[in-house]
Amino acid sequence: MQIDIQTVIQYFQSLQDNICQALEQADGQGKFVEDNWQRKEGGGGRTRVLTDGAVIEQGGVNFSYVSGDAMPAAATAHRPELEGRRWQACGVSLVIHPKNPHIPTSHANVRFFMAEKDGAEPVWWFGGGFDLTPFYPVEEDVVHWHQTAFDLCKPFGDEVYPKYKHWCDEYFYLKHRDETRGVGGLFFDDLNHWSFEKCFDFVKAVGQGYIDAYVPIMNKRKDVGYTEAQRQFQLYRRGRYVEFNLVFDRGTLFGLQTGGRTESILMSMPPLARWQYNYQPEPGSAEAILYQKYLKPQDWLALA
């Protein structure tokens, strides 16, 4: 099977452009600054970061294409069929940290991986998804997020949304805290059971779906006032984001193990975060409701 990775690369670059444009428009002030980089072992990328916008405190939207002659041991331990194969990987990854605690942090990525060996069929798959991490969640925002995810999955089969929603709840879970990172969304990996074209179409739907899901929430919440106490709670909860990315996130670990560009990989970190020993929210408070209601997997569309 001939896989044209250049077509995937071109789409991911245009998706990066479209997401940056949509977020700049919603912010109204900030602009993404581009940092082009090359990887000595093969490939490179475009890191785009927006700081101190009117709405976005810090956000990054990265495109990368990397390649190599051999997979890291961490990857081949789980996929022995990849041993001895040349590999290529490309994708778009983003994290947006708004300043206003009433706007959730959001994350999305779409990616493609291919490994080849002379005389053998290429091994390939897509992965990606998006998830939402609110601090002061509004139920209608969470329902809108999941409704958008449901709608984009629907043309690909009735089983797709429940499967990838469940996978997201399982993946973005902090085992040592016994809580989800946020309210979930979609997560998928190893996607190759459809034709290449259908898998690619699904990834395109996810890329556009992120814009459709997140920008309306930004626009709806960006003018809501907040207190210093709410800001401090946001910084405390951002600490959970750091914990997840450094301890569990496979993309972070893969990037570091394959000699990726550290600045771009760790762009997902919030600009400010804090930790507090044995924090307990006030009973009945908005902070307590986050823990009691929102950091547990559930059928959000049942609330629609």
Tab-separated table of C-alpha atoms in Angstrom:
chain	number	residue	atom	x	y	z
A	1	MET	CA	0.000	0.000	0.000
A	2	GLN	CA	1.312	3.429	-0.949
A	3	ILE	CA	0.810	5.975	1.824
A	4	ASP	CA	1.413	9.609	0.834
A	5	ILE	CA	2.691	11.140	4.050
A	6	GLN	CA	3.204	14.491	2.296
A	7	THR	CA	-0.574	14.894	1.996
A	8	VAL	CA	-0.915	14.332	5.735
A	9	ILE	CA	1.891	16.800	6.462
A	10	GLN	CA	0.279	19.487	4.286
A	11	TYR	CA	-3.080	19.006	6.007
A	12	PHE	CA	-1.542	19.238	9.475
A	13	GLN	CA	0.238	22.474	8.518
A	14	SER	CA	-3.022	23.985	7.256
A	15	LEU	CA	-4.799	22.818	10.428
A	16	GLN	CA	-2.166	24.590	12.526
A	17	ASP	CA	-2.836	27.768	10.496
A	18	ASN	CA	-6.620	27.474	10.926
A	19	ILE	CA	-6.487	26.828	14.675
A	20	CYS	CA	-4.089	29.729	15.270
A	21	GLN	CA	-6.304	32.058	13.239
A	22	ALA	CA	-9.452	31.026	15.126
A	23	LEU	CA	-7.775	31.430	18.528
A	24	GLU	CA	-6.248	34.814	17.654
A	25	GLN	CA	-9.656	36.030	16.561
A	26	ALA	CA	-11.268	34.840	19.800
A	27	ASP	CA	-8.474	36.397	21.875
A	28	GLY	CA	-8.747	39.718	20.035
A	29	GLN	CA	-5.252	40.904	20.954
A	30	GLY	CA	-2.595	38.203	21.166
A	31	LYS	CA	-0.632	36.887	18.207
A	32	PHE	CA	1.162	33.566	17.833
A	33	VAL	CA	4.927	33.895	17.394
A	34	GLU	CA	6.460	31.194	15.207
A	35	ASP	CA	9.689	29.398	16.005
A	36	ASN	CA	10.963	27.122	13.218
A	37	TRP	CA	13.317	24.346	14.230
A	38	GLN	CA	15.223	21.460	12.699
A	39	ARG	CA	15.955	18.086	14.265
A	40	LYS	CA	19.465	16.762	13.773
A	41	GLU	CA	18.280	13.153	13.414
A	42	GLY	CA	15.648	14.098	10.820
A	43	GLY	CA	12.695	16.438	10.452
A	44	GLY	CA	11.702	19.595	12.275
A	45	GLY	CA	8.701	21.705	13.034
A	46	ARG	CA	6.919	24.990	13.614
A	47	THR	CA	6.255	25.894	17.221
A	48	ARG	CA	3.786	28.752	17.669
A	49	VAL	CA	3.264	30.335	21.070
A	50	LEU	CA	0.914	33.111	22.169
A	51	THR	CA	1.631	34.794	25.512
A	52	ASP	CA	-0.124	37.547	27.464
A	53	GLY	CA	-3.103	37.867	25.152
A	54	ALA	CA	-6.348	39.494	26.208
A	55	VAL	CA	-7.771	36.035	26.980
A	56	ILE	CA	-5.001	33.472	26.524
A	57	GLU	CA	-2.296	33.682	29.187
A	58	GLN	CA	-0.183	31.193	27.276
A	59	GLY	CA	-0.969	28.810	24.487
A	60	GLY	CA	0.999	26.814	21.989
A	61	VAL	CA	0.042	25.188	18.703
A	62	ASN	CA	2.811	22.952	17.372
A	63	PHE	CA	3.356	21.234	14.066
A	64	SER	CA	6.145	18.679	13.878
A	65	TYR	CA	7.519	16.119	11.471
A	66	VAL	CA	10.231	13.816	12.774
A	67	SER	CA	11.868	10.668	11.439
A	68	GLY	CA	14.512	8.156	12.367
A	69	ASP	CA	16.192	4.885	11.442
A	70	ALA	CA	15.236	2.991	14.582
A	71	MET	CA	12.508	3.223	17.206
A	72	PRO	CA	13.360	3.883	20.873
A	73	ALA	CA	13.348	0.843	23.119
A	74	ALA	CA	10.281	2.175	24.978
A	75	ALA	CA	8.248	1.962	21.761
A	76	THR	CA	9.449	-1.418	20.505
A	77	ALA	CA	8.879	-3.040	23.900
A	78	HIS	CA	5.127	-2.695	23.296
A	79	ARG	CA	5.300	-3.045	19.493
A	80	PRO	CA	8.026	-5.596	18.683
A	81	GLU	CA	6.972	-5.545	14.997
A	82	LEU	CA	8.455	-2.030	14.760
A	83	GLU	CA	11.982	-3.159	15.558
A	84	GLY	CA	14.431	-2.472	12.748
A	85	ARG	CA	12.056	-0.210	10.828
A	86	ARG	CA	12.587	3.341	9.634
A	87	TRP	CA	9.892	5.575	11.038
A	88	GLN	CA	8.193	8.922	10.379
A	89	ALA	CA	5.774	10.803	12.605
A	90	CYS	CA	3.932	14.070	12.119
A	91	GLY	CA	1.183	15.907	13.908
A	92	VAL	CA	-0.322	18.984	15.466
A	93	SER	CA	-0.433	19.319	19.250
A	94	LEU	CA	-1.820	22.219	21.237
A	95	VAL	CA	-2.580	23.365	24.766
A	96	ILE	CA	-4.354	26.622	25.623
A	97	HIS	CA	-4.116	28.099	29.144
A	98	PRO	CA	-6.513	31.076	29.468
A	99	LYS	CA	-6.017	33.574	32.279
A	100	ASN	CA	-9.687	33.750	33.304
A	101	PRO	CA	-10.492	30.782	35.605
A	102	HIS	CA	-13.978	30.600	34.046
A	103	ILE	CA	-12.491	29.514	30.713
A	104	PRO	CA	-11.274	25.911	30.749
A	105	THR	CA	-7.827	24.860	29.669
A	106	SER	CA	-8.011	22.837	26.477
A	107	HIS	CA	-5.786	20.334	24.729
A	108	ALA	CA	-5.934	18.693	21.301
A	109	ASN	CA	-3.697	16.724	19.037
A	110	VAL	CA	-3.819	14.777	15.813
A	111	ARG	CA	-0.918	12.653	14.663
A	112	PHE	CA	0.217	10.114	12.090
A	113	PHE	CA	2.894	7.459	12.426
A	114	MET	CA	4.426	5.203	9.803
A	115	ALA	CA	7.230	2.616	10.026
A	116	GLU	CA	8.723	0.954	6.963
A	117	LYS	CA	11.106	-1.862	6.095
A	118	ASP	CA	12.226	-3.018	2.665
A	119	GLY	CA	10.082	-5.809	1.311
A	120	ALA	CA	7.347	-5.383	3.951
A	121	GLU	CA	4.047	-3.564	4.117
A	122	PRO	CA	4.274	-0.262	6.023
A	123	VAL	CA	2.907	-0.168	9.549
A	124	TRP	CA	0.838	2.996	10.030
A	125	TRP	CA	-1.786	4.520	12.259
A	126	PHE	CA	-3.432	7.791	13.256
A	127	GLY	CA	-4.082	9.019	16.767
A	128	GLY	CA	-5.368	12.090	18.551
A	129	GLY	CA	-8.355	13.664	20.224
A	130	PHE	CA	-9.236	16.616	22.423
A	131	ASP	CA	-10.090	17.124	26.078
A	132	LEU	CA	-11.313	19.945	28.312
A	133	THR	CA	-10.062	20.889	31.783
A	134	PRO	CA	-12.392	23.371	33.506
A	135	PHE	CA	-11.790	25.005	36.891
A	136	TYR	CA	-15.282	26.466	37.355
A	137	PRO	CA	-17.273	24.305	34.948
A	138	VAL	CA	-20.591	25.322	33.446
A	139	GLU	CA	-22.769	22.351	32.585
A	140	GLU	CA	-23.902	23.749	29.225
A	141	ASP	CA	-20.270	24.196	28.157
A	142	VAL	CA	-19.439	20.591	29.018
A	143	VAL	CA	-22.530	19.353	27.153
A	144	HIS	CA	-21.617	21.507	24.123
A	145	TRP	CA	-18.071	20.088	24.144
A	146	HIS	CA	-19.334	16.515	24.141
A	147	GLN	CA	-22.156	17.211	21.697
A	148	THR	CA	-19.588	18.525	19.220
A	149	ALA	CA	-17.523	15.370	19.750
A	150	PHE	CA	-20.603	13.175	19.293
A	151	ASP	CA	-21.663	14.955	16.097
A	152	LEU	CA	-18.269	14.641	14.403
A	153	CYS	CA	-18.080	10.930	15.270
A	154	LYS	CA	-21.611	10.088	14.097
A	155	PRO	CA	-20.863	9.731	10.337
A	156	PHE	CA	-18.148	7.177	11.144
A	157	GLY	CA	-20.380	4.815	13.136
A	158	ASP	CA	-22.577	4.788	16.229
A	159	GLU	CA	-19.882	3.027	18.258
A	160	VAL	CA	-17.174	5.640	17.645
A	161	TYR	CA	-18.131	8.356	20.165
A	162	PRO	CA	-18.784	5.994	23.132
A	163	LYS	CA	-15.566	4.087	22.441
A	164	TYR	CA	-13.293	7.130	22.138
A	165	LYS	CA	-15.059	9.035	24.906
A	166	HIS	CA	-14.444	6.097	27.265
A	167	TRP	CA	-10.819	5.863	26.121
A	168	CYS	CA	-10.380	9.574	26.880
A	169	ASP	CA	-11.805	9.156	30.401
A	170	GLU	CA	-9.396	6.272	31.003
A	171	TYR	CA	-6.346	7.959	29.489
A	172	PHE	CA	-6.612	11.390	31.135
A	173	TYR	CA	-6.848	9.906	34.607
A	174	LEU	CA	-4.453	10.695	37.439
A	175	LYS	CA	-4.124	7.357	39.211
A	176	HIS	CA	-2.269	8.833	42.179
A	177	ARG	CA	-5.072	11.403	42.686
A	178	ASP	CA	-7.987	9.100	41.791
A	179	GLU	CA	-9.537	11.776	39.564
A	180	THR	CA	-9.855	12.610	35.902
A	181	ARG	CA	-7.836	15.522	34.538
A	182	GLY	CA	-11.031	17.234	33.434
A	183	VAL	CA	-14.314	16.399	31.715
A	184	GLY	CA	-12.796	14.425	28.871
A	185	GLY	CA	-13.697	14.430	25.211
A	186	LEU	CA	-12.189	12.056	22.655
A	187	PHE	CA	-9.002	10.007	22.622
A	188	PHE	CA	-7.928	7.439	20.042
A	189	ASP	CA	-4.723	5.730	18.999
A	190	ASP	CA	-3.607	2.968	16.616
A	191	LEU	CA	-6.400	3.981	14.202
A	192	ASN	CA	-5.919	1.886	11.060
A	193	HIS	CA	-8.888	-0.511	10.983
A	194	TRP	CA	-10.639	1.548	8.293
A	195	SER	CA	-9.117	2.466	4.951
A	196	PHE	CA	-6.364	5.067	5.022
A	197	GLU	CA	-8.759	7.611	3.440
A	198	LYS	CA	-11.499	7.041	6.030
A	199	CYS	CA	-9.041	7.225	8.925
A	200	PHE	CA	-7.645	10.470	7.497
A	201	ASP	CA	-11.170	11.901	7.108
A	202	PHE	CA	-11.890	11.137	10.761
A	203	VAL	CA	-8.711	12.924	11.853
A	204	LYS	CA	-9.741	15.953	9.765
A	205	ALA	CA	-13.133	15.945	11.511
A	206	VAL	CA	-11.425	15.894	14.907
A	207	GLY	CA	-9.154	18.813	13.947
A	208	GLN	CA	-12.090	20.984	12.887
A	209	GLY	CA	-14.146	19.695	15.818
A	210	TYR	CA	-11.689	21.179	18.301
A	211	ILE	CA	-12.248	24.674	16.863
A	212	ASP	CA	-16.031	24.186	16.830
A	213	ALA	CA	-16.009	22.920	20.413
A	214	TYR	CA	-13.624	25.347	22.112
A	215	VAL	CA	-13.947	28.776	20.522
A	216	PRO	CA	-17.642	29.223	21.503
A	217	ILE	CA	-16.763	28.465	25.141
A	218	MET	CA	-13.942	31.025	25.053
A	219	ASN	CA	-16.253	33.655	23.603
A	220	LYS	CA	-19.002	32.937	26.114
A	221	ARG	CA	-16.815	33.060	29.252
A	222	LYS	CA	-14.045	35.560	28.500
A	223	ASP	CA	-15.857	38.545	30.024
A	224	VAL	CA	-16.967	36.801	33.239
A	225	GLY	CA	-15.398	38.471	36.276
A	226	TYR	CA	-13.314	36.513	38.761
A	227	THR	CA	-11.722	36.941	42.181
A	228	GLU	CA	-8.134	36.487	43.296
A	229	ALA	CA	-9.242	33.403	45.265
A	230	GLN	CA	-10.616	31.885	42.046
A	231	ARG	CA	-7.364	32.692	40.278
A	232	GLN	CA	-5.389	30.934	43.032
A	233	PHE	CA	-7.609	27.859	42.730
A	234	GLN	CA	-6.989	27.844	38.971
A	235	LEU	CA	-3.223	27.886	39.584
A	236	TYR	CA	-3.577	25.056	42.096
A	237	ARG	CA	-5.540	22.943	39.606
A	238	ARG	CA	-2.982	23.698	36.888
A	239	GLY	CA	-0.559	21.739	39.055
A	240	ARG	CA	-2.575	18.623	38.196
A	241	TYR	CA	-1.949	19.370	34.524
A	242	VAL	CA	1.783	19.388	35.150
A	243	GLU	CA	1.582	16.148	37.116
A	244	PHE	CA	-0.258	14.367	34.320
A	245	ASN	CA	1.992	15.571	31.524
A	246	LEU	CA	5.214	14.651	33.287
A	247	VAL	CA	4.104	11.338	34.779
A	248	PHE	CA	1.625	9.792	32.330
A	249	ASP	CA	1.463	11.529	28.956
A	250	ARG	CA	2.756	9.205	26.242
A	251	GLY	CA	3.377	12.012	23.751
A	252	THR	CA	5.638	13.844	26.201
A	253	LEU	CA	7.568	10.674	26.987
A	254	PHE	CA	7.887	9.674	23.296
A	255	GLY	CA	9.138	13.139	22.366
A	256	LEU	CA	11.782	13.197	25.076
A	257	GLN	CA	12.903	9.609	24.416
A	258	THR	CA	13.294	10.206	20.667
A	259	GLY	CA	15.428	13.323	21.116
A	260	GLY	CA	12.604	15.729	20.309
A	261	ARG	CA	12.864	19.451	20.870
A	262	THR	CA	12.423	19.897	24.615
A	263	GLU	CA	11.081	23.470	24.425
A	264	SER	CA	8.335	22.400	22.031
A	265	ILE	CA	7.460	19.237	23.965
A	266	LEU	CA	7.139	21.098	27.277
A	267	MET	CA	5.227	23.977	25.700
A	268	SER	CA	2.133	22.273	27.123
A	269	MET	CA	3.054	23.394	30.641
A	270	PRO	CA	1.144	26.321	32.152
A	271	PRO	CA	3.079	29.573	32.612
A	272	LEU	CA	2.130	29.626	36.301
A	273	ALA	CA	1.017	26.842	38.634
A	274	ARG	CA	1.140	26.133	42.329
A	275	TRP	CA	0.896	23.268	44.794
A	276	GLN	CA	-0.638	23.360	48.261
A	277	TYR	CA	-0.269	20.701	50.900
A	278	ASN	CA	-3.460	18.737	51.629
A	279	TYR	CA	-5.848	21.257	50.048
A	280	GLN	CA	-9.511	20.610	50.879
A	281	PRO	CA	-12.275	22.649	49.212
A	282	GLU	CA	-14.900	24.319	51.377
A	283	PRO	CA	-17.962	22.025	51.585
A	284	GLY	CA	-20.699	23.162	49.218
A	285	SER	CA	-18.402	25.591	47.375
A	286	ALA	CA	-17.937	25.819	43.606
A	287	GLU	CA	-14.513	24.286	44.119
A	288	ALA	CA	-16.051	21.309	45.932
A	289	ILE	CA	-18.584	20.821	43.115
A	290	LEU	CA	-15.722	20.472	40.626
A	291	TYR	CA	-14.455	17.444	42.572
A	292	GLN	CA	-17.846	15.971	43.395
A	293	LYS	CA	-19.500	16.269	39.990
A	294	TYR	CA	-17.067	17.008	37.200
A	295	LEU	CA	-13.930	14.960	37.877
A	296	LYS	CA	-15.807	11.681	37.435
A	297	PRO	CA	-16.518	9.982	34.105
A	298	GLN	CA	-20.187	10.199	33.166
A	299	ASP	CA	-22.639	10.462	30.271
A	300	TRP	CA	-22.612	14.226	29.700
A	301	LEU	CA	-25.051	14.045	26.809
A	302	ALA	CA	-27.710	12.628	29.142
A	303	LEU	CA	-27.802	16.159	30.625
A	304	ALA	CA	-28.585	17.785	27.258
